[in-house]
Amino acid sequence: KVENRSLRQEIRRRDRSQGARPIGRSLLFTEVLKLAETVAPTESTVLIQGDSGTGKEVIARYLHGLSQRSEGPFVSINCGALPESLLESELFGHVKGSFTGAVRDNEGLFAAARGGTFFLDEVGETTPGIQVKLLRVLQEREVIPVGGTEPVPVDVRLIAATNRDLEEDIRAGRFRSDLFYRLNVIAIHLPPLRLRRDDIVLLAEGFLHRVAAERKEEPKAPAQDALDAILAYDWPGNVRELENALERAVTLTPGREIGAAALPQ
């Protein structure tokens, strides 16, 4: 029975890896994918580092899809989007009456992600207080809700991501070194799009087909001058900027062919 279950999981894992593999054929990106595919079946904590817009959540979801926890939930939160008090409640939960507005118990996202993967995006934006609590989760595998006294067991695979240089933040006293070492068990570094020139046209084609499918219309194609512009531009916003630029170009282009004028110069 154990062998049968393991074989079924391996078949599902291979099917997912072939069907949902992130787009890219450049050497730097294929090395990232190989590393992700190697560590995905493990329970190791992963830290994904890269500039904004490089696709850190895409890699996190890829890891989840290839993991033993793929049937469980994938829960994510942007740590830089919430103030400390609200982030603490969202992560660890709270008990009724623990603060103004806490009209009922809230289990928190660590508990909600049980059996699955919890993705902490922009973990470098967390405050020292939150960092201490995250360290406890990683060490003890339990959380204590805000206002509570009883620990709640945690059963998640943790993936964190940041666009910051955490080692520089450690030297500056902005990030705890012990938390960094707990998060940085497996390090994945995503290269910026300017170093993935071989992937730009592939990504553009993929985005154009996706936009067309969403709008239920035939995909538009870039003209030669548009392709030249796409390849010449440095894309400081990385994959996200490329995607947004192409969606804008599709919207503003009446014909079937996208010209360079609709793209960043």
Short mmCIF file of C-alpha atoms in Angstrom, two decimals:
data_model
loop_
_atom_site.label_atom_id
_atom_site.label_comp_id
_atom_site.label_asym_id
_atom_site.label_seq_id
_atom_site.Cartn_x
_atom_site.Cartn_y
_atom_site.Cartn_z
CA LYS A 1 0.00 0.00 0.00
CA VAL A 2 2.85 2.38 0.83
CA GLU A 3 4.56 1.65 -2.50
CA ASN A 4 1.28 2.11 -4.37
CA ARG A 5 0.65 5.46 -2.68
CA SER A 6 4.21 6.60 -3.36
CA LEU A 7 3.95 5.65 -7.05
CA ARG A 8 0.67 7.54 -7.44
CA GLN A 9 2.23 10.62 -5.84
CA GLU A 10 5.26 10.37 -8.13
CA ILE A 11 3.04 10.06 -11.22
CA ARG A 12 1.03 13.13 -10.16
CA ARG A 13 4.26 15.01 -9.44
CA ARG A 14 5.66 14.26 -12.90
CA ASP A 15 2.39 15.21 -14.60
CA ARG A 16 2.37 18.54 -12.77
CA SER A 17 6.03 19.23 -13.55
CA GLN A 18 5.40 18.71 -17.26
CA GLY A 19 2.13 20.62 -17.40
CA ALA A 20 2.82 23.64 -15.20
CA ARG A 21 6.56 24.21 -15.56
CA PRO A 22 7.39 27.92 -15.49
CA ILE A 23 8.41 29.33 -18.86
CA GLY A 24 12.12 29.67 -19.51
CA ARG A 25 15.03 28.00 -21.30
CA SER A 26 17.97 30.24 -20.36
CA LEU A 27 20.78 28.51 -18.48
CA LEU A 28 20.31 30.58 -15.32
CA PHE A 29 16.56 29.88 -15.15
CA THR A 30 16.78 26.17 -15.98
CA GLU A 31 19.26 25.83 -13.11
CA VAL A 32 16.66 27.42 -10.83
CA LEU A 33 14.00 24.97 -12.02
CA LYS A 34 16.31 21.98 -11.56
CA LEU A 35 17.03 23.03 -7.98
CA ALA A 36 13.31 23.58 -7.31
CA GLU A 37 12.46 20.14 -8.70
CA THR A 38 15.15 18.53 -6.54
CA VAL A 39 14.06 20.08 -3.25
CA ALA A 40 10.28 20.17 -3.83
CA PRO A 41 9.58 16.64 -2.48
CA THR A 42 11.43 17.42 0.78
CA GLU A 43 10.11 19.29 3.82
CA SER A 44 13.04 21.73 3.83
CA THR A 45 12.33 25.42 4.31
CA VAL A 46 13.15 27.44 1.18
CA LEU A 47 14.20 31.08 0.86
CA ILE A 48 13.66 32.58 -2.61
CA GLN A 49 15.62 35.76 -3.28
CA GLY A 50 15.33 38.00 -6.30
CA ASP A 51 14.37 41.46 -7.53
CA SER A 52 10.73 42.55 -7.53
CA GLY A 53 8.78 41.04 -10.39
CA THR A 54 11.11 38.10 -11.07
CA GLY A 55 8.43 35.52 -10.29
CA LYS A 56 9.15 34.43 -6.71
CA GLU A 57 5.55 33.36 -6.08
CA VAL A 58 5.52 31.42 -9.37
CA ILE A 59 8.47 29.37 -8.11
CA ALA A 60 6.84 28.96 -4.68
CA ARG A 61 3.66 27.58 -6.29
CA TYR A 62 5.79 25.31 -8.49
CA LEU A 63 7.51 23.93 -5.38
CA HIS A 64 4.13 23.34 -3.76
CA GLY A 65 2.76 21.59 -6.83
CA LEU A 66 5.67 19.14 -6.88
CA SER A 67 5.68 18.51 -3.14
CA GLN A 68 4.14 15.80 -1.01
CA ARG A 69 1.77 18.53 0.25
CA SER A 70 0.33 19.39 -3.15
CA GLU A 71 -3.14 18.16 -2.16
CA GLY A 72 -3.11 20.63 0.74
CA PRO A 73 -3.65 24.40 0.58
CA PHE A 74 -1.19 26.98 -0.73
CA VAL A 75 -1.55 30.03 1.50
CA SER A 76 0.38 33.25 0.93
CA ILE A 77 0.74 36.66 2.54
CA ASN A 78 2.76 39.77 1.69
CA CYS A 79 4.49 40.70 4.94
CA GLY A 80 5.15 44.24 3.76
CA ALA A 81 1.51 45.02 3.04
CA LEU A 82 0.21 45.04 6.63
CA PRO A 83 1.11 46.94 9.83
CA GLU A 84 2.74 44.86 12.57
CA SER A 85 -0.35 44.43 14.76
CA LEU A 86 -2.54 43.27 11.90
CA LEU A 87 0.18 41.06 10.44
CA GLU A 88 0.67 39.35 13.82
CA SER A 89 -3.05 38.55 14.03
CA GLU A 90 -3.19 37.33 10.41
CA LEU A 91 -0.17 35.05 10.86
CA PHE A 92 -0.71 33.61 14.30
CA GLY A 93 -4.42 34.16 14.94
CA HIS A 94 -6.10 35.75 17.95
CA VAL A 95 -8.64 34.91 20.61
CA LYS A 96 -11.93 36.72 21.10
CA GLY A 97 -11.53 39.92 23.09
CA SER A 98 -7.74 40.08 22.78
CA PHE A 99 -7.96 43.56 21.23
CA THR A 100 -10.57 46.04 20.06
CA GLY A 101 -12.46 44.52 17.16
CA ALA A 102 -11.59 40.89 18.02
CA VAL A 103 -15.23 39.79 18.21
CA ARG A 104 -14.46 36.12 17.58
CA ASP A 105 -11.56 33.69 17.52
CA ASN A 106 -9.36 33.68 14.42
CA GLU A 107 -7.10 30.68 13.82
CA GLY A 108 -4.55 32.60 11.69
CA LEU A 109 -2.89 31.66 8.43
CA PHE A 110 -0.32 29.26 9.88
CA ALA A 111 -3.20 27.14 11.16
CA ALA A 112 -5.23 27.63 7.97
CA ALA A 113 -2.32 26.30 5.89
CA ARG A 114 -2.11 23.03 7.83
CA GLY A 115 -1.16 20.11 5.61
CA GLY A 116 0.00 22.47 2.87
CA THR A 117 2.49 25.23 2.06
CA PHE A 118 2.70 28.71 3.60
CA PHE A 119 4.39 31.35 1.44
CA LEU A 120 5.75 34.39 3.30
CA ASP A 121 6.40 37.00 0.63
CA GLU A 122 8.67 39.96 1.42
CA VAL A 123 9.74 38.42 4.74
CA GLY A 124 12.53 41.03 4.90
CA GLU A 125 9.90 43.70 5.65
CA THR A 126 8.92 42.12 8.99
CA THR A 127 9.58 43.91 12.28
CA PRO A 128 11.80 42.52 15.05
CA GLY A 129 8.72 41.49 17.04
CA ILE A 130 7.31 39.44 14.17
CA GLN A 131 10.74 37.96 13.47
CA VAL A 132 10.95 36.60 17.04
CA LYS A 133 7.57 34.91 16.64
CA LEU A 134 8.49 33.46 13.24
CA LEU A 135 11.66 32.03 14.76
CA ARG A 136 9.57 30.32 17.44
CA VAL A 137 7.32 28.79 14.78
CA LEU A 138 10.32 27.34 12.96
CA GLN A 139 11.95 26.06 16.14
CA GLU A 140 8.93 24.74 18.05
CA ARG A 141 6.48 24.10 15.17
CA GLU A 142 3.72 25.83 17.09
CA VAL A 143 2.09 29.27 17.39
CA ILE A 144 0.45 31.10 20.28
CA PRO A 145 -2.47 33.27 19.11
CA VAL A 146 -2.59 36.92 20.14
CA GLY A 147 -4.18 37.03 23.58
CA GLY A 148 -3.96 33.27 23.96
CA THR A 149 -1.95 31.02 26.24
CA GLU A 150 -2.29 27.60 24.62
CA PRO A 151 0.11 26.79 21.76
CA VAL A 152 -1.38 25.54 18.49
CA PRO A 153 0.62 22.92 16.52
CA VAL A 154 1.82 23.99 13.08
CA ASP A 155 1.92 21.54 10.17
CA VAL A 156 3.13 23.52 7.14
CA ARG A 157 6.02 23.62 4.73
CA LEU A 158 7.38 27.18 4.85
CA ILE A 159 8.63 29.06 1.80
CA ALA A 160 9.82 32.65 2.26
CA ALA A 161 10.80 35.25 -0.32
CA THR A 162 12.45 38.64 -0.33
CA ASN A 163 13.86 41.24 -2.71
CA ARG A 164 16.18 42.54 0.00
CA ASP A 165 19.77 41.60 0.77
CA LEU A 166 19.08 39.94 4.13
CA GLU A 167 22.76 39.49 4.92
CA GLU A 168 23.22 43.26 4.59
CA ASP A 169 20.11 43.74 6.77
CA ILE A 170 21.67 41.44 9.40
CA ARG A 171 24.83 43.57 9.46
CA ALA A 172 22.66 46.68 9.81
CA GLY A 173 20.65 45.12 12.64
CA ARG A 174 17.39 45.04 10.69
CA PHE A 175 17.02 41.26 10.44
CA ARG A 176 17.75 38.47 12.91
CA SER A 177 20.63 36.22 11.92
CA ASP A 178 19.10 33.19 13.67
CA LEU A 179 15.88 33.59 11.69
CA PHE A 180 17.83 33.99 8.45
CA TYR A 181 19.66 30.71 9.03
CA ARG A 182 16.36 28.97 9.79
CA LEU A 183 14.79 30.31 6.57
CA ASN A 184 17.85 29.87 4.37
CA VAL A 185 18.00 26.07 4.51
CA ILE A 186 17.58 25.91 0.72
CA ALA A 187 18.45 29.13 -1.11
CA ILE A 188 16.99 29.84 -4.55
CA HIS A 189 18.22 32.98 -6.34
CA LEU A 190 16.00 34.20 -9.19
CA PRO A 191 17.93 36.12 -11.88
CA PRO A 192 16.55 39.42 -13.22
CA LEU A 193 14.99 39.34 -16.68
CA ARG A 194 17.88 41.32 -18.20
CA LEU A 195 20.07 38.26 -17.55
CA ARG A 196 17.48 35.94 -19.13
CA ARG A 197 17.42 37.35 -22.67
CA ASP A 198 16.75 33.88 -24.13
CA ASP A 199 13.47 33.75 -22.18
CA ILE A 200 12.00 37.12 -23.14
CA VAL A 201 10.37 36.12 -26.43
CA LEU A 202 9.09 32.85 -24.90
CA LEU A 203 7.54 34.75 -22.01
CA ALA A 204 6.03 37.31 -24.36
CA GLU A 205 4.40 34.61 -26.49
CA GLY A 206 3.06 32.89 -23.39
CA PHE A 207 1.57 36.11 -22.02
CA LEU A 208 -0.03 37.02 -25.36
CA HIS A 209 -1.68 33.60 -25.62
CA ARG A 210 -2.92 33.82 -22.05
CA VAL A 211 -4.41 37.28 -22.52
CA ALA A 212 -6.11 36.10 -25.72
CA ALA A 213 -7.56 33.07 -23.94
CA GLU A 214 -8.90 35.25 -21.12
CA ARG A 215 -10.52 37.60 -23.65
CA LYS A 216 -11.72 34.74 -25.89
CA GLU A 217 -10.01 36.13 -28.99
CA GLU A 218 -7.19 35.21 -31.34
CA PRO A 219 -3.72 35.99 -29.93
CA LYS A 220 -1.97 39.06 -31.27
CA ALA A 221 1.63 38.79 -32.48
CA PRO A 222 4.49 41.28 -32.06
CA ALA A 223 5.86 42.85 -35.26
CA GLN A 224 9.59 42.68 -35.90
CA ASP A 225 10.16 46.20 -34.55
CA ALA A 226 8.25 45.20 -31.40
CA LEU A 227 10.43 42.11 -30.95
CA ASP A 228 13.53 44.28 -31.36
CA ALA A 229 12.19 46.71 -28.74
CA ILE A 230 11.34 43.89 -26.32
CA LEU A 231 14.85 42.44 -26.60
CA ALA A 232 16.60 45.82 -26.36
CA TYR A 233 14.78 47.00 -23.24
CA ASP A 234 16.28 46.16 -19.80
CA TRP A 235 12.93 45.47 -18.05
CA PRO A 236 13.77 46.90 -14.60
CA GLY A 237 10.40 45.63 -13.39
CA ASN A 238 11.31 42.16 -14.68
CA VAL A 239 8.70 39.58 -15.68
CA ARG A 240 5.85 41.52 -14.06
CA GLU A 241 6.68 44.63 -16.11
CA LEU A 242 6.86 42.58 -19.33
CA GLU A 243 3.46 41.04 -18.60
CA ASN A 244 1.84 44.40 -17.82
CA ALA A 245 3.40 46.06 -20.89
CA LEU A 246 2.08 43.35 -23.20
CA GLU A 247 -1.40 43.44 -21.72
CA ARG A 248 -1.43 47.21 -22.22
CA ALA A 249 -0.16 46.80 -25.79
CA VAL A 250 -2.89 44.26 -26.59
CA THR A 251 -5.53 46.62 -25.21
CA LEU A 252 -4.28 49.63 -27.19
CA THR A 253 -3.57 47.82 -30.47
CA PRO A 254 -6.63 47.57 -32.75
CA GLY A 255 -5.09 45.18 -35.29
CA ARG A 256 -3.60 41.70 -35.03
CA GLU A 257 0.02 42.87 -34.89
CA ILE A 258 1.64 44.79 -32.03
CA GLY A 259 4.09 47.52 -33.02
CA ALA A 260 7.05 48.91 -31.07
CA ALA A 261 5.18 52.16 -30.36
CA ALA A 262 2.93 50.32 -27.90
CA LEU A 263 5.89 49.06 -25.84
CA PRO A 264 8.42 50.65 -23.45
CA GLN A 265 11.39 52.20 -25.21
#
